[in-house]
mmCIF file of C-alpha atoms and ligand atoms in Angstrom:
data_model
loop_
_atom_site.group_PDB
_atom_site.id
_atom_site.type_symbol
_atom_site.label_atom_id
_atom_site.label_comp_id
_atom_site.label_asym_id
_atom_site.label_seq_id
_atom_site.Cartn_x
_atom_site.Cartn_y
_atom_site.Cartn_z
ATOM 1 C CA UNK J 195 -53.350 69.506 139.993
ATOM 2 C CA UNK J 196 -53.968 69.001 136.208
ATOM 3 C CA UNK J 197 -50.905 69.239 134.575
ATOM 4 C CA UNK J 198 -51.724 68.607 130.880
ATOM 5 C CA UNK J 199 -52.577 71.696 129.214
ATOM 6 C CA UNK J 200 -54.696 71.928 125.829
ATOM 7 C CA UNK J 201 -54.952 75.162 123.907
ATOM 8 C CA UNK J 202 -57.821 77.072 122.075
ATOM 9 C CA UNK J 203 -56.587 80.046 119.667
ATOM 10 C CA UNK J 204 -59.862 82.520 118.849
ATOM 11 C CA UNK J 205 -59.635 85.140 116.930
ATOM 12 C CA UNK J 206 -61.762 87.625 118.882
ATOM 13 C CA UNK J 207 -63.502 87.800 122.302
ATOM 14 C CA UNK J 208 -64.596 90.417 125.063
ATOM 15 C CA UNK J 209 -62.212 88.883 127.939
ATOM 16 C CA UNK J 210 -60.448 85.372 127.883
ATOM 17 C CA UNK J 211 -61.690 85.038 131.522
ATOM 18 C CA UNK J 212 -65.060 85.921 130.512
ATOM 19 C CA UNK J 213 -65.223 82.992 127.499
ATOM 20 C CA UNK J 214 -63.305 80.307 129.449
ATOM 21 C CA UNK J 215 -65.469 80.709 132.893
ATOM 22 C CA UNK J 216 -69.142 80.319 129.866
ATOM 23 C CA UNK J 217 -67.201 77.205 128.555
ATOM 24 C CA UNK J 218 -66.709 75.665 132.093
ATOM 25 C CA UNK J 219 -70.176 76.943 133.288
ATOM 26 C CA UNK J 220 -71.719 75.200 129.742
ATOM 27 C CA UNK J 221 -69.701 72.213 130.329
ATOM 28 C CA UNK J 222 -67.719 72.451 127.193
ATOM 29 C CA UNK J 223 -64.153 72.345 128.866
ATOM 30 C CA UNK J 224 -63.006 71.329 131.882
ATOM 31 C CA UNK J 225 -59.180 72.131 133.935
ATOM 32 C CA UNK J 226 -56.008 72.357 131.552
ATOM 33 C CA UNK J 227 -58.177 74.182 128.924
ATOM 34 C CA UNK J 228 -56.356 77.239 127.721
ATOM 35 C CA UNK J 229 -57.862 79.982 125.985
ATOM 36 C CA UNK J 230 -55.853 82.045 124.294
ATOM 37 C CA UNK J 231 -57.523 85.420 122.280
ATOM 38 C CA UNK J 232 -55.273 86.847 119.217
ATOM 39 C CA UNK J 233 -58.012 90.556 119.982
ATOM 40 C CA UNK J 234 -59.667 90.862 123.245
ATOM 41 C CA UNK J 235 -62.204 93.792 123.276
ATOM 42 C CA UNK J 236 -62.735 95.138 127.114
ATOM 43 C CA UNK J 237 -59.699 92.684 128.604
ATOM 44 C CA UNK J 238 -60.433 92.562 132.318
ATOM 45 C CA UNK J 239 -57.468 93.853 135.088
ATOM 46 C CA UNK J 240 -57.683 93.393 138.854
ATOM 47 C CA UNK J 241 -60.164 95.691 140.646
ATOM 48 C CA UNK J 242 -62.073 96.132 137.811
ATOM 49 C CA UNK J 243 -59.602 97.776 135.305
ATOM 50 C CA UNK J 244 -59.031 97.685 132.045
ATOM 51 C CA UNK J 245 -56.583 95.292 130.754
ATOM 52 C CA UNK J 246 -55.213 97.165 127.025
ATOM 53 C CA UNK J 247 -53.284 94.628 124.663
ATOM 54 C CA UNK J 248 -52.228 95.303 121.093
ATOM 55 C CA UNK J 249 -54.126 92.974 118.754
ATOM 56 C CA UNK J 250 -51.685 90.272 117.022
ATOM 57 C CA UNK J 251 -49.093 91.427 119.321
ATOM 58 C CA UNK J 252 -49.634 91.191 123.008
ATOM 59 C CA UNK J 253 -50.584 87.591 124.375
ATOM 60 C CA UNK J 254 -54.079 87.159 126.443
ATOM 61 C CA UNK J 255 -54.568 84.079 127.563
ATOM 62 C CA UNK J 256 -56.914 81.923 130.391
ATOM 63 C CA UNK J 257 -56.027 78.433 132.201
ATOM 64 C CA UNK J 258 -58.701 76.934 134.027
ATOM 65 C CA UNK J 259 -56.588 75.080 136.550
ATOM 66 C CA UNK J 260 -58.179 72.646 139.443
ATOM 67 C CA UNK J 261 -56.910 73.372 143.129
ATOM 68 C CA UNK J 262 -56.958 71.183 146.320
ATOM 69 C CA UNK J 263 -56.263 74.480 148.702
ATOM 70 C CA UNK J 264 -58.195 76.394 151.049
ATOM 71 C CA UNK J 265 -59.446 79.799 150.412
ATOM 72 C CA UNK J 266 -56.857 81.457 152.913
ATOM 73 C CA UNK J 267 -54.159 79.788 150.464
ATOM 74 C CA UNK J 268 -54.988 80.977 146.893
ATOM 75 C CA UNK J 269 -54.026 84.524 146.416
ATOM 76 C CA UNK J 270 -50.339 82.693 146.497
ATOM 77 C CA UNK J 271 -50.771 80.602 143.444
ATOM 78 C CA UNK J 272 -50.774 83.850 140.803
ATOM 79 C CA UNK J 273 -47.701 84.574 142.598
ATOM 80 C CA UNK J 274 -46.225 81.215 141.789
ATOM 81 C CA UNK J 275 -47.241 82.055 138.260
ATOM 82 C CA UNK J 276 -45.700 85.503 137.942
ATOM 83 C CA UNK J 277 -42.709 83.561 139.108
ATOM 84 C CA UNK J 278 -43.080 81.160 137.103
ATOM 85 C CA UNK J 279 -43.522 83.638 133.668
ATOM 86 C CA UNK J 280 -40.244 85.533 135.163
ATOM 87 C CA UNK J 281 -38.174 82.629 134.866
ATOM 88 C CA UNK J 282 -39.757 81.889 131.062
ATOM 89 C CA UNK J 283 -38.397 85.828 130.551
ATOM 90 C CA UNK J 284 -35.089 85.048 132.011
ATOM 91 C CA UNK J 285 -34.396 81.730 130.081
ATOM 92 C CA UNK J 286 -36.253 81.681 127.123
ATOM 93 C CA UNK J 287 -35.541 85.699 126.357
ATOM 94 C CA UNK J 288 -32.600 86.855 128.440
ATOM 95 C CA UNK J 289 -34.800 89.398 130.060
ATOM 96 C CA UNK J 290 -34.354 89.909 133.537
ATOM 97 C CA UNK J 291 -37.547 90.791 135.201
ATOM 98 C CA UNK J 292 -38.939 90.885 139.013
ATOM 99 C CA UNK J 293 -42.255 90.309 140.834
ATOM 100 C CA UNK J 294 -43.857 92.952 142.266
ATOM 101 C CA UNK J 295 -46.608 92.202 144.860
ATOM 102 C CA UNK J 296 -48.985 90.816 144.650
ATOM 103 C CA UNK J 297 -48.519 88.798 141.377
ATOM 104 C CA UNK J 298 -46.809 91.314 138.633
ATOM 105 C CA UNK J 299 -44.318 90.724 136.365
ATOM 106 C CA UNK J 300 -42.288 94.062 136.254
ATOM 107 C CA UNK J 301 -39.045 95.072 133.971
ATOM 108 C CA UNK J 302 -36.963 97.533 134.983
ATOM 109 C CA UNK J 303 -39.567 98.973 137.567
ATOM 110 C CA UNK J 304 -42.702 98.755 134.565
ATOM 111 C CA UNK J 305 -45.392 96.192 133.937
ATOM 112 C CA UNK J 306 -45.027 93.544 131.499
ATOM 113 C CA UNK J 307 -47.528 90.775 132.651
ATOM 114 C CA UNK J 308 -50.548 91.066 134.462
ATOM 115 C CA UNK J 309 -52.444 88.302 136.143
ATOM 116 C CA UNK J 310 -55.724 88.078 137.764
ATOM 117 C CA UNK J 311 -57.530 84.882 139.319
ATOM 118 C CA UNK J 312 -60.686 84.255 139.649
ATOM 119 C CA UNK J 313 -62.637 81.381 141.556
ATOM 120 C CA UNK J 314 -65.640 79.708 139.649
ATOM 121 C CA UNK J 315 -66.967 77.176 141.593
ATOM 122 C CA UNK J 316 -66.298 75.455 145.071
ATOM 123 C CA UNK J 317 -67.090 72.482 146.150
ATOM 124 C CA UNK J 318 -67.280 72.479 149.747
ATOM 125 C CA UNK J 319 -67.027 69.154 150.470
ATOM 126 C CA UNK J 320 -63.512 68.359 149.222
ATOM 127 C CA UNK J 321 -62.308 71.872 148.675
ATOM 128 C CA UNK J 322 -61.628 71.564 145.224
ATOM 129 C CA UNK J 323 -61.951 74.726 143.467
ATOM 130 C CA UNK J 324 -62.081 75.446 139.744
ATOM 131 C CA UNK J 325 -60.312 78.475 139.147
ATOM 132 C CA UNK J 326 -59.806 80.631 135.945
ATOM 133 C CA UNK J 327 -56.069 82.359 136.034
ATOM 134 C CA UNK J 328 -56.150 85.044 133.058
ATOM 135 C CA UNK J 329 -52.540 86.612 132.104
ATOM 136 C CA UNK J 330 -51.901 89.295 129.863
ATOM 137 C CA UNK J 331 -48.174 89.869 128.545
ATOM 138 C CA UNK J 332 -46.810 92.616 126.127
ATOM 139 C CA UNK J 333 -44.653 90.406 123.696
ATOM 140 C CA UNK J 334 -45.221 93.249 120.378
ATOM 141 C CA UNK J 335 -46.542 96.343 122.141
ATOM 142 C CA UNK J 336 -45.105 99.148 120.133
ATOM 143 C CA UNK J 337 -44.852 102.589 122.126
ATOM 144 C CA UNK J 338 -47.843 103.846 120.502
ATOM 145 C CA UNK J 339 -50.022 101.477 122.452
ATOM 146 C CA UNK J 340 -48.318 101.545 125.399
ATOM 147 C CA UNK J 341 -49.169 105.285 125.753
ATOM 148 C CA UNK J 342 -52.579 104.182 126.009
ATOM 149 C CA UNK J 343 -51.770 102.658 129.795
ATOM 150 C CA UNK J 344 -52.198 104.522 132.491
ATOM 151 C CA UNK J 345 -48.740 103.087 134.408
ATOM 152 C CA UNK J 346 -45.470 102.708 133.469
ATOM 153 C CA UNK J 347 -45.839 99.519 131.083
ATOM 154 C CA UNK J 348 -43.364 97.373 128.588
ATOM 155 C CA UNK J 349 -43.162 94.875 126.415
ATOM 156 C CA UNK J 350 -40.745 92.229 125.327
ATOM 157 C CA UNK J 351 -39.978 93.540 122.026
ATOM 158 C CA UNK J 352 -39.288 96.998 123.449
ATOM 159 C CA UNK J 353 -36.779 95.491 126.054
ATOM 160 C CA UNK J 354 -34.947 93.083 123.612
ATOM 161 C CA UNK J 355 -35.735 94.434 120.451
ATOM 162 C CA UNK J 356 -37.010 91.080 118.754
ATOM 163 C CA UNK J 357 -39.963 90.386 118.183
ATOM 164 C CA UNK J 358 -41.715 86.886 119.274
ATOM 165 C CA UNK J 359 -45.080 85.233 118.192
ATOM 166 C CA UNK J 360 -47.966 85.286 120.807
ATOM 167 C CA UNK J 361 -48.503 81.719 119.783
ATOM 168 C CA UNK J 362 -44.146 80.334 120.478
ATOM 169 C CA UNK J 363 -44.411 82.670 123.621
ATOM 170 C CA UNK J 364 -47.813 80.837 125.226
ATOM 171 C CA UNK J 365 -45.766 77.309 124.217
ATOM 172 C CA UNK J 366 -42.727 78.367 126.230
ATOM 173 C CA UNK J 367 -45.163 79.559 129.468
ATOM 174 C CA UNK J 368 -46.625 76.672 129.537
ATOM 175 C CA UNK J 369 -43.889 73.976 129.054
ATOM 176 C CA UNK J 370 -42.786 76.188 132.684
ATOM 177 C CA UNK J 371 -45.603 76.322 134.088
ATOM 178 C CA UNK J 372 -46.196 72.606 135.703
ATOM 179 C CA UNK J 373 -43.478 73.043 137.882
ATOM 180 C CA UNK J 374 -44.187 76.138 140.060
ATOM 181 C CA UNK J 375 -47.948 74.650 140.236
ATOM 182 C CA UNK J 376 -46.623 71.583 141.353
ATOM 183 C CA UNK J 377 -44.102 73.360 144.087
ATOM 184 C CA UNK J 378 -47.068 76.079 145.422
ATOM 185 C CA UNK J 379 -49.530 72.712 145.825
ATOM 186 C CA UNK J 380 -46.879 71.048 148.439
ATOM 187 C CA UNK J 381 -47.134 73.619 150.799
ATOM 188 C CA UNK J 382 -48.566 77.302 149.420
ATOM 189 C CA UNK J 383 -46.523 80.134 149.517
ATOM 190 C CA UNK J 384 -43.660 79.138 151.811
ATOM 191 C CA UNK J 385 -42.979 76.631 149.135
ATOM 192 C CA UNK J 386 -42.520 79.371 146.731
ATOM 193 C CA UNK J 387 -40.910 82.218 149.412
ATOM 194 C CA UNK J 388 -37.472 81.717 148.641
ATOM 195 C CA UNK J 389 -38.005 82.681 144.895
ATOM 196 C CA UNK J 390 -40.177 85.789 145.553
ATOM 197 C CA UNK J 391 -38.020 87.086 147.577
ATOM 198 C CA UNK J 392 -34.677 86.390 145.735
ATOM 199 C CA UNK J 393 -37.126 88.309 142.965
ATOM 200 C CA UNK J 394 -38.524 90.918 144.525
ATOM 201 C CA UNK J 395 -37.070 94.460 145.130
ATOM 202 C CA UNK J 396 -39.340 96.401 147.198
ATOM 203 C CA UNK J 397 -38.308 94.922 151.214
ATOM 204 C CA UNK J 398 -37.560 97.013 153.322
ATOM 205 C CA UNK J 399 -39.213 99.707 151.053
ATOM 206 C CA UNK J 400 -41.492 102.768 151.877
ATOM 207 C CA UNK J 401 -44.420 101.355 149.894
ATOM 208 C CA UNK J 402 -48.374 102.283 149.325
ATOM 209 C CA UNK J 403 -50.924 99.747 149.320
ATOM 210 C CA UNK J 404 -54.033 101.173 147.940
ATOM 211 C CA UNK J 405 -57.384 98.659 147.874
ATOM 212 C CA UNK J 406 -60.124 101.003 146.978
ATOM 213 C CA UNK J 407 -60.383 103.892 148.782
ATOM 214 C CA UNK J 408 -58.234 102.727 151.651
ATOM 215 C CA UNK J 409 -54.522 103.646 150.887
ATOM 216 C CA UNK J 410 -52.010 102.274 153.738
ATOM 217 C CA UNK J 411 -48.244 103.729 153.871
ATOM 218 C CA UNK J 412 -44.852 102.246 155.292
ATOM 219 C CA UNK J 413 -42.182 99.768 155.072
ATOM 220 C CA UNK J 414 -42.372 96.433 153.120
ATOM 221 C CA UNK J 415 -41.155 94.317 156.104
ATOM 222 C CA UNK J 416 -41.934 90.893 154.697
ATOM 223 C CA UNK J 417 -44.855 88.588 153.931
ATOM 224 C CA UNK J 418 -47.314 86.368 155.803
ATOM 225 C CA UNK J 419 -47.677 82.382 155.790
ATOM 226 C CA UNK J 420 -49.901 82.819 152.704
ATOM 227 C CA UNK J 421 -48.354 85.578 150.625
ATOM 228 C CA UNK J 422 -50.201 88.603 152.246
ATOM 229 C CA UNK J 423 -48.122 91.847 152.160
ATOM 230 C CA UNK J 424 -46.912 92.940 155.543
ATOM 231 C CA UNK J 425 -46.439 96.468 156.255
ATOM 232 C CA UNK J 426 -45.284 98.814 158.709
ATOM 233 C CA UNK J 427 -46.731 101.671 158.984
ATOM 234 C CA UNK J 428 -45.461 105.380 160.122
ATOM 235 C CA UNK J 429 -46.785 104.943 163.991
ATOM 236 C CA UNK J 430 -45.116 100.974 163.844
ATOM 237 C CA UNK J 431 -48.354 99.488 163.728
ATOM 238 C CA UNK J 432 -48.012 95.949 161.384
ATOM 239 C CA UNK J 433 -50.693 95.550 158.469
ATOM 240 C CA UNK J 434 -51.379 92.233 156.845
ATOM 241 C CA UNK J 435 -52.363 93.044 153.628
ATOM 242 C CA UNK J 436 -54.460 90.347 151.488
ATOM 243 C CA UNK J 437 -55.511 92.337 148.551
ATOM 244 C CA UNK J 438 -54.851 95.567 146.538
ATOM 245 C CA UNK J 439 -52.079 97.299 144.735
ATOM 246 C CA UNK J 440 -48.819 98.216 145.989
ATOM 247 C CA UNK J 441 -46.349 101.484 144.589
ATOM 248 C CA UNK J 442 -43.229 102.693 145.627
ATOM 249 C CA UNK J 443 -43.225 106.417 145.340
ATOM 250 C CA UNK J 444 -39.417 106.278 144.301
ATOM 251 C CA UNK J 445 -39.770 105.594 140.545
ATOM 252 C CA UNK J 446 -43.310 104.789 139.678
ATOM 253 C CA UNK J 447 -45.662 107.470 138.767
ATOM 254 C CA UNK J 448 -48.623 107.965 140.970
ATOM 255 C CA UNK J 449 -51.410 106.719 138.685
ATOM 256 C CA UNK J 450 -54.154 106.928 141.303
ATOM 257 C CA UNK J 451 -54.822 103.164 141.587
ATOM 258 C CA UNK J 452 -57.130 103.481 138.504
HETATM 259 C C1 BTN W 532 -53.882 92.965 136.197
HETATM 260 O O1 BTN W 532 -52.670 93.125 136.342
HETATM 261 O O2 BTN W 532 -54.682 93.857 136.508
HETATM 262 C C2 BTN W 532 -54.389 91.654 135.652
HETATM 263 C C3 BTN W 532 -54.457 91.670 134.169
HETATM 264 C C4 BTN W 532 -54.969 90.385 133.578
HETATM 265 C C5 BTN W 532 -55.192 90.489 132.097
HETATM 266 C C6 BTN W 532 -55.520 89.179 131.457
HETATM 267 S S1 BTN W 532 -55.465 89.228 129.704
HETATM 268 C C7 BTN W 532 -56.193 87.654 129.595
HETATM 269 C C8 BTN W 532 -57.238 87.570 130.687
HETATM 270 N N1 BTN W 532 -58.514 88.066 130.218
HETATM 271 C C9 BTN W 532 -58.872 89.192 130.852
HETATM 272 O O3 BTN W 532 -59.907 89.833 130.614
HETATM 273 N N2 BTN W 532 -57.957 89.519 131.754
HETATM 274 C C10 BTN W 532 -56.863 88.575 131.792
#
């Protein structure tokens, strides 16, 4: 995988996603391109959200990144991300944080990083497939703004009480980042299993996994070959889960999977 990474500050766009996947499509960058927004408008979250970020404050950024996988093995690479922006957190900013299924970066039980992946192209003959990876993290969000989320969110200056520039932060992500890319090509998600589950806290949890309409209950009792949530539900039937967004009813507020 391309390791070198080159970054692009604008000022202002709709969704770092959005701009990177025109450049790719146009021709005009190509894998290792960051994109990095200091505003983005209508920032995109999983399932169609909306991703809020505080201007100047919060960092949005894209990486189009080049993978050698099959399909079945790509949800696992944000999840070698979100471990790899936890360790960034623990090093770089004495902040312990934790993963939450399926690629969160939580602190003390709230969001602080958000990342969602999305395929552009794929070349069928040698599976290579040019993916965009946008991540959001709260670096400045004051409280204000973070009443404007509809989950229990934070941000780095509210945990350590400094505050960081969005542009040091992004250096620091990706000086980490090579590595965990680098361990989740050699073998997928068992190459990164260890880790998540040293940094997860929810096994052997009653969860909910919503995706849509379809809301499954039961116990976190581990996860697949490929990083798919396994559950156990009330009758002891086993659910692999692939996609959708998982709660624990003990201290998260139900926010309705909006
Ligand atoms: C999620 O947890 O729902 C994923 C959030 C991803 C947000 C980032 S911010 C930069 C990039 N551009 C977007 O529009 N979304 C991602």
């Amino acid at each position: 995988m391309h390791m070198q990474f080159i970054q692009e500050w604008i000022e202002e766009t709709e969704s770092t996603n959005d701009y990177l996947k025109r450049k790719l499509l146009e021709g005009s960058g190509t894998a290792g391109l960051v994109v990095a927004a200091k505003k983005q408008v209508t920032g995109r979250g999983r399932d169609g959200r909306l991703w809020i970020s505080e201007p100047g404050k919060d960092l949005t950024f894209s990486v189009a990144l080049r993978v050698k996988a099959s399909p079945e093995k790509l949800p696992s690479l944000p999840m070698a991300i979100a471990l790899s922006i936890r360790e960034t957190l623990d090093s770089q900013y004495q902040i312990q944080a934790e993963v939450k299924w399926p690629n969160d970066v939580m602190v003390h039980g709230k969001k602080i990083c958000g990342i969602i992946s999305e395929a552009l192209c794929d070349h069928k003959t040698n599976t290579t497939i040019l993916l965009v990876v946008g991540i959001g993290l709260n670096i400045g969000m004051s409280p204000e703004w973070l009443e404007k989320i509809n989950q229990p969110a934070t941000s780095i200056a509210i945990v350590s009480g400094i505050s960081y520039t969005v542009t040091e932060v992004l250096d620091r992500i990706l000086e980490n980042l090579p590595k965990w890319l680098s361990v989740w090509e050699t073998c997928g998600f068992r190459a990164i299993q260890h880790d998540w589950l040293l940094h997860e806290r929810r096994l052997l949890t009653h969860i909910r996994v919503g995706h849509g309409h379809k809301i499954r209950q039961g116990i976190l009792t581990g996860y697949g070959p490929n990083g798919e949530l396994l559950l156990r539900d009330d009758q002891g039937f086993l659910h692999s889960c692939v996609y959708g967004d998982m709660q624990v009813e003990d201290f998260e507020v139900d926010t309705g999977y909006i």
